[in-house]
Short mmCIF file of N, CA and C in Angstrom, two decimals:
data_model
loop_
_atom_site.label_atom_id
_atom_site.label_comp_id
_atom_site.label_asym_id
_atom_site.label_seq_id
_atom_site.Cartn_x
_atom_site.Cartn_y
_atom_site.Cartn_z
N MET H 704 -4.89 -4.06 -21.07
CA MET H 704 -4.29 -2.93 -20.41
C MET H 704 -2.85 -2.78 -20.87
N THR H 705 -2.41 -1.56 -21.08
CA THR H 705 -1.05 -1.28 -21.50
C THR H 705 -0.20 -0.94 -20.29
N VAL H 706 0.94 -1.60 -20.18
CA VAL H 706 1.88 -1.32 -19.10
C VAL H 706 3.08 -0.63 -19.69
N ALA H 707 3.47 0.50 -19.09
CA ALA H 707 4.63 1.24 -19.59
C ALA H 707 5.89 0.39 -19.44
N LEU H 708 6.74 0.44 -20.43
CA LEU H 708 7.97 -0.35 -20.40
C LEU H 708 9.08 0.40 -19.69
N ASN H 709 9.92 -0.36 -19.03
CA ASN H 709 11.08 0.15 -18.35
C ASN H 709 12.26 -0.57 -18.96
N SER H 710 13.30 0.14 -19.36
CA SER H 710 14.41 -0.48 -20.07
C SER H 710 15.14 -1.52 -19.22
N GLU H 711 15.06 -1.41 -17.89
CA GLU H 711 15.75 -2.37 -17.03
C GLU H 711 15.10 -3.74 -17.05
N ASN H 712 13.77 -3.79 -16.95
CA ASN H 712 13.14 -5.09 -16.78
C ASN H 712 11.81 -5.25 -17.50
N GLY H 713 11.45 -4.31 -18.33
CA GLY H 713 10.24 -4.46 -19.13
C GLY H 713 8.97 -3.95 -18.51
N LEU H 714 8.94 -3.70 -17.21
CA LEU H 714 7.74 -3.20 -16.54
C LEU H 714 8.04 -1.90 -15.81
N HIS H 715 7.01 -1.10 -15.66
CA HIS H 715 7.11 0.08 -14.81
C HIS H 715 5.96 -0.01 -13.81
N LEU H 716 6.27 -0.32 -12.57
CA LEU H 716 5.22 -0.56 -11.59
C LEU H 716 5.17 0.47 -10.46
N THR H 717 6.20 1.28 -10.30
CA THR H 717 6.19 2.25 -9.20
C THR H 717 4.99 3.18 -9.34
N GLY H 718 4.22 3.29 -8.26
CA GLY H 718 3.04 4.14 -8.26
C GLY H 718 1.79 3.46 -8.78
N ARG H 719 1.88 2.21 -9.15
CA ARG H 719 0.72 1.47 -9.65
C ARG H 719 0.18 0.54 -8.57
N LEU H 720 -1.01 0.04 -8.82
CA LEU H 720 -1.65 -0.88 -7.89
C LEU H 720 -1.50 -2.31 -8.38
N LEU H 721 -1.19 -3.20 -7.46
CA LEU H 721 -1.25 -4.63 -7.72
C LEU H 721 -2.56 -5.11 -7.10
N VAL H 722 -3.36 -5.80 -7.89
CA VAL H 722 -4.66 -6.29 -7.43
C VAL H 722 -4.60 -7.81 -7.45
N ALA H 723 -4.72 -8.40 -6.27
CA ALA H 723 -4.60 -9.86 -6.16
C ALA H 723 -5.72 -10.57 -6.91
N MET H 724 -5.35 -11.57 -7.67
CA MET H 724 -6.33 -12.41 -8.34
C MET H 724 -6.96 -13.35 -7.32
N PRO H 725 -8.17 -13.85 -7.59
CA PRO H 725 -8.85 -14.74 -6.64
C PRO H 725 -8.06 -15.99 -6.30
N GLY H 726 -7.19 -16.44 -7.18
CA GLY H 726 -6.41 -17.65 -6.92
C GLY H 726 -5.19 -17.43 -6.05
N MET H 727 -5.00 -16.23 -5.53
CA MET H 727 -3.84 -15.94 -4.68
C MET H 727 -3.85 -16.90 -3.49
N ASP H 728 -2.82 -17.74 -3.39
CA ASP H 728 -2.83 -18.77 -2.35
C ASP H 728 -2.23 -18.33 -1.03
N ASP H 729 -1.61 -17.18 -0.98
CA ASP H 729 -1.05 -16.66 0.27
C ASP H 729 -2.14 -15.87 0.99
N PRO H 730 -2.62 -16.35 2.15
CA PRO H 730 -3.74 -15.68 2.83
C PRO H 730 -3.45 -14.23 3.21
N ARG H 731 -2.18 -13.87 3.36
CA ARG H 731 -1.84 -12.49 3.69
C ARG H 731 -2.14 -11.53 2.54
N PHE H 732 -2.22 -12.08 1.33
CA PHE H 732 -2.45 -11.25 0.15
C PHE H 732 -3.80 -11.48 -0.52
N MET H 733 -4.62 -12.38 0.01
CA MET H 733 -5.94 -12.63 -0.60
C MET H 733 -6.74 -11.34 -0.70
N HIS H 734 -7.28 -11.07 -1.87
CA HIS H 734 -8.09 -9.89 -2.14
C HIS H 734 -7.39 -8.59 -1.77
N SER H 735 -6.08 -8.57 -1.83
CA SER H 735 -5.38 -7.35 -1.44
C SER H 735 -5.12 -6.43 -2.62
N VAL H 736 -4.96 -5.17 -2.26
CA VAL H 736 -4.59 -4.12 -3.20
C VAL H 736 -3.31 -3.50 -2.64
N VAL H 737 -2.24 -3.54 -3.43
CA VAL H 737 -0.94 -3.07 -2.99
C VAL H 737 -0.50 -1.88 -3.84
N LEU H 738 -0.13 -0.78 -3.19
CA LEU H 738 0.46 0.33 -3.92
C LEU H 738 1.97 0.09 -3.95
N VAL H 739 2.53 -0.03 -5.16
CA VAL H 739 3.96 -0.25 -5.31
C VAL H 739 4.66 1.10 -5.11
N CYS H 740 5.49 1.16 -4.07
CA CYS H 740 6.18 2.40 -3.73
C CYS H 740 7.56 2.49 -4.36
N ASP H 741 8.17 1.34 -4.63
CA ASP H 741 9.50 1.33 -5.23
C ASP H 741 9.64 0.04 -6.04
N TYR H 742 10.17 0.18 -7.25
CA TYR H 742 10.33 -0.98 -8.13
C TYR H 742 11.54 -0.77 -9.00
N SER H 743 12.44 -1.74 -8.98
CA SER H 743 13.65 -1.67 -9.81
C SER H 743 14.13 -3.09 -10.08
N ASP H 744 15.30 -3.20 -10.71
CA ASP H 744 15.85 -4.53 -10.96
C ASP H 744 16.32 -5.21 -9.67
N LYS H 745 16.31 -4.47 -8.55
CA LYS H 745 16.69 -5.04 -7.26
C LYS H 745 15.50 -5.63 -6.51
N GLY H 746 14.28 -5.41 -7.02
CA GLY H 746 13.08 -5.94 -6.38
C GLY H 746 12.00 -4.88 -6.28
N ALA H 747 11.02 -5.15 -5.42
CA ALA H 747 9.88 -4.23 -5.28
C ALA H 747 9.48 -4.12 -3.82
N MET H 748 8.92 -2.96 -3.49
CA MET H 748 8.41 -2.69 -2.16
C MET H 748 7.07 -2.02 -2.31
N GLY H 749 6.07 -2.48 -1.57
CA GLY H 749 4.75 -1.87 -1.63
C GLY H 749 4.03 -1.96 -0.31
N LEU H 750 2.88 -1.31 -0.24
CA LEU H 750 2.07 -1.30 0.97
C LEU H 750 0.66 -1.81 0.65
N ILE H 751 0.19 -2.77 1.42
CA ILE H 751 -1.17 -3.27 1.25
C ILE H 751 -2.12 -2.20 1.77
N LEU H 752 -3.07 -1.80 0.96
CA LEU H 752 -3.97 -0.71 1.32
C LEU H 752 -5.20 -1.16 2.08
N ASN H 753 -5.68 -2.35 1.81
CA ASN H 753 -7.03 -2.71 2.26
C ASN H 753 -7.09 -3.76 3.35
N LYS H 754 -6.06 -3.86 4.16
CA LYS H 754 -6.07 -4.79 5.29
C LYS H 754 -5.92 -3.98 6.59
N VAL H 755 -7.03 -3.68 7.22
CA VAL H 755 -7.00 -2.91 8.46
C VAL H 755 -6.67 -3.85 9.61
N ALA H 756 -5.71 -3.45 10.45
CA ALA H 756 -5.34 -4.26 11.61
C ALA H 756 -6.46 -4.18 12.64
N GLU H 757 -6.97 -5.32 13.03
CA GLU H 757 -8.09 -5.37 13.97
C GLU H 757 -7.66 -5.08 15.40
N ASP H 758 -6.42 -5.44 15.73
CA ASP H 758 -5.99 -5.38 17.13
C ASP H 758 -5.04 -4.22 17.46
N VAL H 759 -4.80 -3.32 16.51
CA VAL H 759 -3.90 -2.19 16.75
C VAL H 759 -4.58 -0.91 16.26
N ARG H 760 -4.52 0.12 17.08
CA ARG H 760 -5.04 1.44 16.70
C ARG H 760 -3.89 2.43 16.70
N MET H 761 -4.08 3.56 16.08
CA MET H 761 -3.06 4.60 16.06
C MET H 761 -2.74 5.05 17.48
N SER H 762 -3.74 5.08 18.34
CA SER H 762 -3.50 5.47 19.73
C SER H 762 -2.48 4.54 20.39
N ASP H 763 -2.52 3.24 20.07
CA ASP H 763 -1.56 2.28 20.61
C ASP H 763 -0.14 2.62 20.16
N VAL H 764 0.00 2.92 18.87
CA VAL H 764 1.31 3.24 18.31
C VAL H 764 1.85 4.52 18.95
N LEU H 765 1.01 5.55 19.02
CA LEU H 765 1.45 6.83 19.57
C LEU H 765 1.75 6.73 21.06
N ASP H 766 0.94 5.96 21.80
CA ASP H 766 1.20 5.77 23.23
C ASP H 766 2.54 5.08 23.44
N GLN H 767 2.83 4.07 22.63
CA GLN H 767 4.10 3.35 22.75
C GLN H 767 5.28 4.28 22.48
N LEU H 768 5.10 5.23 21.57
CA LEU H 768 6.16 6.18 21.24
C LEU H 768 6.15 7.42 22.13
N GLU H 769 5.21 7.43 23.10
CA GLU H 769 5.06 8.55 24.04
C GLU H 769 4.78 9.87 23.31
N ILE H 770 3.92 9.78 22.30
CA ILE H 770 3.47 10.95 21.56
C ILE H 770 2.02 11.20 21.94
N VAL H 771 1.72 12.41 22.38
CA VAL H 771 0.36 12.75 22.80
C VAL H 771 -0.42 13.23 21.57
N PRO H 772 -1.49 12.49 21.20
CA PRO H 772 -2.22 12.83 19.98
C PRO H 772 -3.49 13.65 20.24
N THR H 773 -3.99 14.27 19.16
CA THR H 773 -5.33 14.84 19.17
C THR H 773 -6.31 13.68 19.09
N ASP H 774 -7.58 13.95 19.34
CA ASP H 774 -8.58 12.88 19.25
C ASP H 774 -8.68 12.31 17.84
N ASP H 775 -8.56 13.17 16.82
CA ASP H 775 -8.63 12.68 15.43
C ASP H 775 -7.48 11.73 15.13
N ALA H 776 -6.27 12.09 15.56
CA ALA H 776 -5.12 11.22 15.32
C ALA H 776 -5.26 9.92 16.09
N ARG H 777 -5.76 9.99 17.29
CA ARG H 777 -5.93 8.80 18.14
C ARG H 777 -6.85 7.78 17.48
N ALA H 778 -7.85 8.25 16.76
CA ALA H 778 -8.86 7.37 16.16
C ALA H 778 -8.44 6.79 14.81
N MET H 779 -7.32 7.23 14.24
CA MET H 779 -6.88 6.71 12.93
C MET H 779 -6.69 5.20 12.99
N PRO H 780 -7.15 4.50 11.98
CA PRO H 780 -6.88 3.06 11.94
C PRO H 780 -5.43 2.80 11.56
N VAL H 781 -4.97 1.61 11.87
CA VAL H 781 -3.65 1.15 11.45
C VAL H 781 -3.88 0.00 10.48
N HIS H 782 -3.12 -0.01 9.41
CA HIS H 782 -3.25 -1.04 8.38
C HIS H 782 -2.10 -2.03 8.44
N PHE H 783 -2.37 -3.25 8.01
CA PHE H 783 -1.34 -4.26 7.82
C PHE H 783 -0.73 -3.97 6.46
N GLY H 784 0.47 -3.39 6.46
CA GLY H 784 1.11 -2.99 5.21
C GLY H 784 1.76 -4.14 4.47
N GLY H 785 2.01 -5.23 5.18
CA GLY H 785 2.63 -6.38 4.57
C GLY H 785 3.39 -7.19 5.60
N PRO H 786 3.86 -8.37 5.20
CA PRO H 786 4.47 -9.30 6.16
C PRO H 786 5.94 -9.06 6.47
N VAL H 787 6.56 -8.05 5.87
CA VAL H 787 7.98 -7.78 6.12
C VAL H 787 8.11 -6.65 7.13
N GLU H 788 8.98 -6.84 8.11
CA GLU H 788 9.24 -5.84 9.16
C GLU H 788 7.95 -5.31 9.77
N MET H 789 7.14 -6.21 10.30
CA MET H 789 5.83 -5.83 10.82
C MET H 789 5.89 -4.94 12.07
N GLY H 790 7.04 -4.82 12.67
CA GLY H 790 7.19 -3.91 13.80
C GLY H 790 7.58 -2.51 13.39
N ARG H 791 7.73 -2.29 12.10
CA ARG H 791 8.15 -0.98 11.59
C ARG H 791 6.95 -0.26 10.97
N GLY H 792 6.87 1.04 11.23
CA GLY H 792 5.75 1.82 10.71
C GLY H 792 6.10 2.59 9.46
N PHE H 793 5.11 2.70 8.58
CA PHE H 793 5.21 3.47 7.34
C PHE H 793 3.95 4.29 7.21
N VAL H 794 4.08 5.53 6.79
CA VAL H 794 2.91 6.35 6.55
C VAL H 794 2.84 6.62 5.06
N LEU H 795 1.77 6.15 4.43
CA LEU H 795 1.48 6.47 3.04
C LEU H 795 0.60 7.70 3.07
N HIS H 796 0.98 8.72 2.33
CA HIS H 796 0.27 9.99 2.46
C HIS H 796 0.17 10.73 1.14
N SER H 797 -0.64 11.77 1.17
CA SER H 797 -0.79 12.64 0.01
C SER H 797 0.53 13.38 -0.24
N GLY H 798 0.72 13.79 -1.47
CA GLY H 798 1.98 14.41 -1.88
C GLY H 798 2.21 15.82 -1.36
N ASP H 799 1.30 16.34 -0.57
CA ASP H 799 1.45 17.70 -0.03
C ASP H 799 2.41 17.76 1.14
N TYR H 800 2.93 16.64 1.59
CA TYR H 800 3.81 16.59 2.76
C TYR H 800 5.19 16.10 2.37
N GLN H 801 6.20 16.72 2.95
CA GLN H 801 7.59 16.30 2.75
C GLN H 801 8.26 16.36 4.11
N SER H 802 8.74 15.23 4.59
CA SER H 802 9.44 15.18 5.87
C SER H 802 10.75 15.94 5.76
N ASN H 803 11.17 16.54 6.86
CA ASN H 803 12.48 17.18 6.90
C ASN H 803 13.60 16.14 6.89
N LEU H 804 13.26 14.90 7.22
CA LEU H 804 14.26 13.83 7.26
C LEU H 804 14.30 13.04 5.96
N HIS H 805 13.16 12.40 5.59
CA HIS H 805 13.13 11.66 4.32
C HIS H 805 11.71 11.24 3.97
N THR H 806 11.30 11.58 2.78
CA THR H 806 10.05 11.11 2.21
C THR H 806 10.34 10.56 0.83
N LEU H 807 9.83 9.38 0.56
CA LEU H 807 9.95 8.79 -0.77
C LEU H 807 8.76 9.27 -1.60
N ALA H 808 9.03 10.01 -2.68
CA ALA H 808 7.96 10.44 -3.58
C ALA H 808 7.53 9.24 -4.40
N VAL H 809 6.21 9.02 -4.44
CA VAL H 809 5.65 7.90 -5.19
C VAL H 809 4.78 8.49 -6.30
N PRO H 810 5.02 8.10 -7.56
CA PRO H 810 4.22 8.65 -8.66
C PRO H 810 2.72 8.50 -8.41
N GLY H 811 1.97 9.49 -8.87
CA GLY H 811 0.52 9.49 -8.68
C GLY H 811 0.10 10.47 -7.60
N GLY H 812 1.06 11.23 -7.06
CA GLY H 812 0.74 12.22 -6.04
C GLY H 812 0.78 11.69 -4.62
N PHE H 813 1.61 10.67 -4.38
CA PHE H 813 1.72 10.07 -3.06
C PHE H 813 3.13 10.25 -2.51
N GLY H 814 3.25 10.04 -1.22
CA GLY H 814 4.54 10.00 -0.56
C GLY H 814 4.51 8.90 0.47
N MET H 815 5.69 8.41 0.82
CA MET H 815 5.79 7.42 1.88
C MET H 815 6.91 7.88 2.81
N THR H 816 6.56 8.00 4.08
CA THR H 816 7.51 8.45 5.08
C THR H 816 7.55 7.43 6.21
N ALA H 817 8.76 7.08 6.63
CA ALA H 817 8.92 6.09 7.69
C ALA H 817 9.74 6.65 8.85
N THR H 818 9.68 7.96 9.04
CA THR H 818 10.42 8.59 10.12
C THR H 818 9.44 9.11 11.18
N LEU H 819 9.92 9.25 12.38
CA LEU H 819 9.10 9.61 13.53
C LEU H 819 8.44 10.99 13.40
N ASP H 820 9.07 11.90 12.68
CA ASP H 820 8.54 13.27 12.60
C ASP H 820 7.14 13.33 12.02
N ILE H 821 6.81 12.45 11.07
CA ILE H 821 5.46 12.50 10.49
C ILE H 821 4.41 12.09 11.53
N LEU H 822 4.74 11.13 12.38
CA LEU H 822 3.79 10.73 13.43
C LEU H 822 3.59 11.86 14.43
N GLU H 823 4.65 12.57 14.75
CA GLU H 823 4.53 13.71 15.66
C GLU H 823 3.65 14.80 15.07
N GLU H 824 3.81 15.05 13.77
CA GLU H 824 3.00 16.08 13.11
C GLU H 824 1.54 15.64 12.99
N ILE H 825 1.30 14.39 12.65
CA ILE H 825 -0.08 13.88 12.59
C ILE H 825 -0.72 13.97 13.97
N ALA H 826 0.03 13.65 15.01
CA ALA H 826 -0.49 13.70 16.38
C ALA H 826 -0.91 15.11 16.77
N ARG H 827 -0.23 16.12 16.22
CA ARG H 827 -0.56 17.52 16.51
C ARG H 827 -1.67 18.05 15.60
N GLY H 828 -2.14 17.22 14.68
CA GLY H 828 -3.15 17.68 13.73
C GLY H 828 -2.54 18.40 12.55
N GLU H 829 -1.26 18.20 12.33
CA GLU H 829 -0.54 18.80 11.21
C GLU H 829 -0.14 17.68 10.25
N GLY H 830 0.82 17.92 9.41
CA GLY H 830 1.27 16.87 8.51
C GLY H 830 0.46 16.83 7.23
N PRO H 831 0.42 15.67 6.58
CA PRO H 831 -0.28 15.54 5.30
C PRO H 831 -1.79 15.65 5.45
N LYS H 832 -2.45 16.07 4.36
CA LYS H 832 -3.92 16.15 4.37
C LYS H 832 -4.55 14.77 4.50
N ARG H 833 -3.95 13.78 3.84
CA ARG H 833 -4.49 12.41 3.87
C ARG H 833 -3.35 11.46 4.18
N ALA H 834 -3.62 10.48 5.03
CA ALA H 834 -2.56 9.55 5.42
C ALA H 834 -3.14 8.22 5.87
N LEU H 835 -2.38 7.17 5.63
CA LEU H 835 -2.69 5.83 6.12
C LEU H 835 -1.47 5.32 6.88
N MET H 836 -1.68 4.90 8.11
CA MET H 836 -0.60 4.34 8.92
C MET H 836 -0.52 2.85 8.65
N MET H 837 0.68 2.37 8.36
CA MET H 837 0.90 0.97 8.03
C MET H 837 1.93 0.36 8.96
N LEU H 838 1.73 -0.89 9.32
CA LEU H 838 2.77 -1.66 10.00
C LEU H 838 3.21 -2.76 9.04
N GLY H 839 4.51 -2.77 8.75
CA GLY H 839 5.06 -3.73 7.82
C GLY H 839 4.89 -3.30 6.38
N TYR H 840 5.51 -4.06 5.49
CA TYR H 840 5.40 -3.79 4.06
C TYR H 840 5.48 -5.09 3.28
N ALA H 841 5.14 -5.02 2.02
CA ALA H 841 5.24 -6.17 1.12
C ALA H 841 6.52 -6.00 0.30
N GLY H 842 7.32 -7.03 0.24
CA GLY H 842 8.57 -6.95 -0.50
C GLY H 842 8.78 -8.16 -1.39
N TRP H 843 9.44 -7.92 -2.50
CA TRP H 843 9.76 -8.97 -3.47
C TRP H 843 11.21 -8.84 -3.88
N GLY H 844 11.90 -9.95 -4.00
CA GLY H 844 13.27 -9.95 -4.48
C GLY H 844 13.30 -9.81 -5.99
N PRO H 845 14.51 -9.70 -6.57
CA PRO H 845 14.64 -9.56 -8.02
C PRO H 845 13.91 -10.68 -8.76
N GLY H 846 13.05 -10.30 -9.68
CA GLY H 846 12.32 -11.26 -10.52
C GLY H 846 11.12 -11.92 -9.86
N GLN H 847 10.98 -11.82 -8.56
CA GLN H 847 9.89 -12.51 -7.85
C GLN H 847 8.52 -11.97 -8.22
N LEU H 848 8.36 -10.65 -8.21
CA LEU H 848 7.06 -10.06 -8.55
C LEU H 848 6.71 -10.33 -10.01
N GLU H 849 7.67 -10.19 -10.89
CA GLU H 849 7.42 -10.46 -12.31
C GLU H 849 6.92 -11.90 -12.51
N SER H 850 7.51 -12.83 -11.75
CA SER H 850 7.09 -14.22 -11.83
C SER H 850 5.65 -14.40 -11.34
N GLU H 851 5.30 -13.72 -10.25
CA GLU H 851 3.93 -13.80 -9.73
C GLU H 851 2.93 -13.21 -10.71
N ILE H 852 3.30 -12.13 -11.37
CA ILE H 852 2.42 -11.52 -12.38
C ILE H 852 2.25 -12.48 -13.57
N ALA H 853 3.34 -13.08 -14.00
CA ALA H 853 3.29 -14.01 -15.14
C ALA H 853 2.45 -15.25 -14.81
N ARG H 854 2.39 -15.64 -13.54
CA ARG H 854 1.59 -16.80 -13.12
C ARG H 854 0.16 -16.41 -12.80
N ASN H 855 -0.25 -15.21 -13.21
CA ASN H 855 -1.63 -14.76 -13.04
C ASN H 855 -1.98 -14.50 -11.57
N GLY H 856 -0.99 -14.08 -10.77
CA GLY H 856 -1.25 -13.79 -9.37
C GLY H 856 -1.75 -12.37 -9.14
N TRP H 857 -1.36 -11.46 -10.02
CA TRP H 857 -1.70 -10.03 -9.84
C TRP H 857 -2.16 -9.42 -11.15
N LEU H 858 -3.10 -8.50 -11.05
CA LEU H 858 -3.43 -7.59 -12.15
C LEU H 858 -2.83 -6.24 -11.79
N ILE H 859 -2.57 -5.42 -12.80
CA ILE H 859 -1.97 -4.11 -12.58
C ILE H 859 -2.99 -3.04 -12.93
N ALA H 860 -3.16 -2.09 -12.02
CA ALA H 860 -4.11 -0.99 -12.24
C ALA H 860 -3.43 0.34 -11.92
N GLU H 861 -3.96 1.40 -12.50
CA GLU H 861 -3.46 2.73 -12.17
C GLU H 861 -3.93 3.12 -10.77
N SER H 862 -3.09 3.80 -10.06
CA SER H 862 -3.48 4.27 -8.73
C SER H 862 -4.21 5.60 -8.86
N SER H 863 -4.98 5.92 -7.84
CA SER H 863 -5.64 7.22 -7.77
C SER H 863 -5.87 7.55 -6.31
N SER H 864 -5.91 8.82 -6.01
CA SER H 864 -6.18 9.25 -4.64
C SER H 864 -7.56 8.77 -4.20
N ARG H 865 -8.49 8.70 -5.14
CA ARG H 865 -9.84 8.24 -4.82
C ARG H 865 -9.82 6.80 -4.29
N ILE H 866 -9.07 5.93 -4.95
CA ILE H 866 -9.02 4.54 -4.48
C ILE H 866 -8.19 4.43 -3.20
N VAL H 867 -7.04 5.09 -3.16
CA VAL H 867 -6.14 4.95 -2.02
C VAL H 867 -6.73 5.56 -0.75
N PHE H 868 -7.24 6.79 -0.84
CA PHE H 868 -7.70 7.48 0.36
C PHE H 868 -9.22 7.64 0.44
N GLY H 869 -9.91 7.56 -0.68
CA GLY H 869 -11.34 7.86 -0.68
C GLY H 869 -12.27 6.67 -0.78
N THR H 870 -11.73 5.46 -0.72
CA THR H 870 -12.55 4.25 -0.81
C THR H 870 -12.33 3.42 0.44
N LYS H 871 -13.41 2.92 1.01
CA LYS H 871 -13.29 2.08 2.21
C LYS H 871 -12.42 0.87 1.89
N ALA H 872 -11.66 0.41 2.88
CA ALA H 872 -10.77 -0.73 2.69
C ALA H 872 -11.52 -1.94 2.14
N CYS H 873 -12.73 -2.18 2.62
CA CYS H 873 -13.50 -3.35 2.18
C CYS H 873 -13.96 -3.25 0.72
N ASP H 874 -13.89 -2.05 0.13
CA ASP H 874 -14.33 -1.84 -1.25
C ASP H 874 -13.18 -1.60 -2.23
N GLN H 875 -11.96 -1.49 -1.73
CA GLN H 875 -10.83 -1.14 -2.60
C GLN H 875 -10.52 -2.19 -3.65
N TRP H 876 -10.62 -3.47 -3.31
CA TRP H 876 -10.32 -4.52 -4.27
C TRP H 876 -11.24 -4.43 -5.47
N SER H 877 -12.54 -4.35 -5.22
CA SER H 877 -13.52 -4.24 -6.31
C SER H 877 -13.33 -2.95 -7.09
N ALA H 878 -13.08 -1.85 -6.39
CA ALA H 878 -12.91 -0.55 -7.06
C ALA H 878 -11.69 -0.57 -7.97
N ALA H 879 -10.60 -1.16 -7.51
CA ALA H 879 -9.39 -1.22 -8.33
C ALA H 879 -9.62 -2.08 -9.57
N LEU H 880 -10.31 -3.21 -9.41
CA LEU H 880 -10.61 -4.07 -10.56
C LEU H 880 -11.47 -3.34 -11.58
N LYS H 881 -12.45 -2.59 -11.11
CA LYS H 881 -13.36 -1.89 -12.02
C LYS H 881 -12.63 -0.83 -12.84
N THR H 882 -11.51 -0.26 -12.31
CA THR H 882 -10.76 0.74 -13.08
C THR H 882 -10.11 0.14 -14.31
N ILE H 883 -9.90 -1.17 -14.32
CA ILE H 883 -9.31 -1.82 -15.49
C ILE H 883 -10.35 -2.64 -16.26
N GLY H 884 -11.63 -2.38 -15.95
CA GLY H 884 -12.71 -3.01 -16.70
C GLY H 884 -12.98 -4.45 -16.33
N VAL H 885 -12.59 -4.85 -15.13
CA VAL H 885 -12.81 -6.23 -14.70
C VAL H 885 -13.94 -6.26 -13.67
N ASP H 886 -14.94 -7.09 -13.94
CA ASP H 886 -16.03 -7.27 -12.99
C ASP H 886 -15.59 -8.34 -11.99
N PRO H 887 -15.47 -7.99 -10.70
CA PRO H 887 -15.00 -8.95 -9.71
C PRO H 887 -15.84 -10.23 -9.65
N VAL H 888 -17.11 -10.14 -9.96
CA VAL H 888 -17.99 -11.30 -9.92
C VAL H 888 -17.61 -12.32 -11.00
N LEU H 889 -17.06 -11.84 -12.10
CA LEU H 889 -16.74 -12.74 -13.21
C LEU H 889 -15.33 -13.33 -13.14
N LEU H 890 -14.53 -12.91 -12.15
CA LEU H 890 -13.18 -13.44 -12.04
C LEU H 890 -13.20 -14.88 -11.55
N SER H 891 -12.35 -15.69 -12.12
CA SER H 891 -12.21 -17.07 -11.71
C SER H 891 -10.83 -17.25 -11.12
N SER H 892 -10.71 -18.16 -10.18
CA SER H 892 -9.39 -18.45 -9.59
C SER H 892 -8.59 -19.41 -10.47
N GLU H 893 -9.18 -19.90 -11.53
CA GLU H 893 -8.52 -20.83 -12.42
C GLU H 893 -7.95 -20.10 -13.64
N ALA H 894 -6.68 -20.33 -13.94
CA ALA H 894 -6.07 -19.77 -15.14
C ALA H 894 -6.31 -20.75 -16.28
N GLY H 895 -6.44 -20.23 -17.47
CA GLY H 895 -6.69 -21.12 -18.60
C GLY H 895 -5.89 -20.71 -19.82
N ASN H 896 -5.88 -21.54 -20.82
CA ASN H 896 -5.21 -21.25 -22.08
C ASN H 896 -6.22 -21.30 -23.21
N ALA H 897 -6.07 -20.39 -24.13
CA ALA H 897 -6.99 -20.36 -25.26
C ALA H 897 -6.46 -21.22 -26.38
#
């Protein structure tokens, strides 16, 4: 696979997917697929796509914020976005939405908004066409993610709306691997040298 070069650090990861290798020893990231929302020489920030929170629903979040939702909004799942700032919410959404306050444009036709207005609009049945509610995010300091990639912790795949919004969470890991020609059944947790 070819990775676009960035003059700052050799990689361009914003808008791409990180796909955890089977040997990932951190249980929070096992079999995870992370959309990198921001990447620079200062570090990286991303959202885990395929970890649905079992004990939190969108209705819980909206009730806590005293926002009255439609039935569709109430039923939205909440995802574990990562282990950093787990009390903070992030909405990963289609690029058709722009908050009046702040939306981070993510290459590939995505946006990420962490302001209350998007939750109010989703609750009214407005807002982006497609959205995933996340609690927390995945973060890496300078050089940390590059080191994990070099140690065979992550594969890099192109993102797509189909994988992010159109694939069940339980199938995203396999689907992301298949986009780069990797059969998940043949992956080994052991790294080797030729």
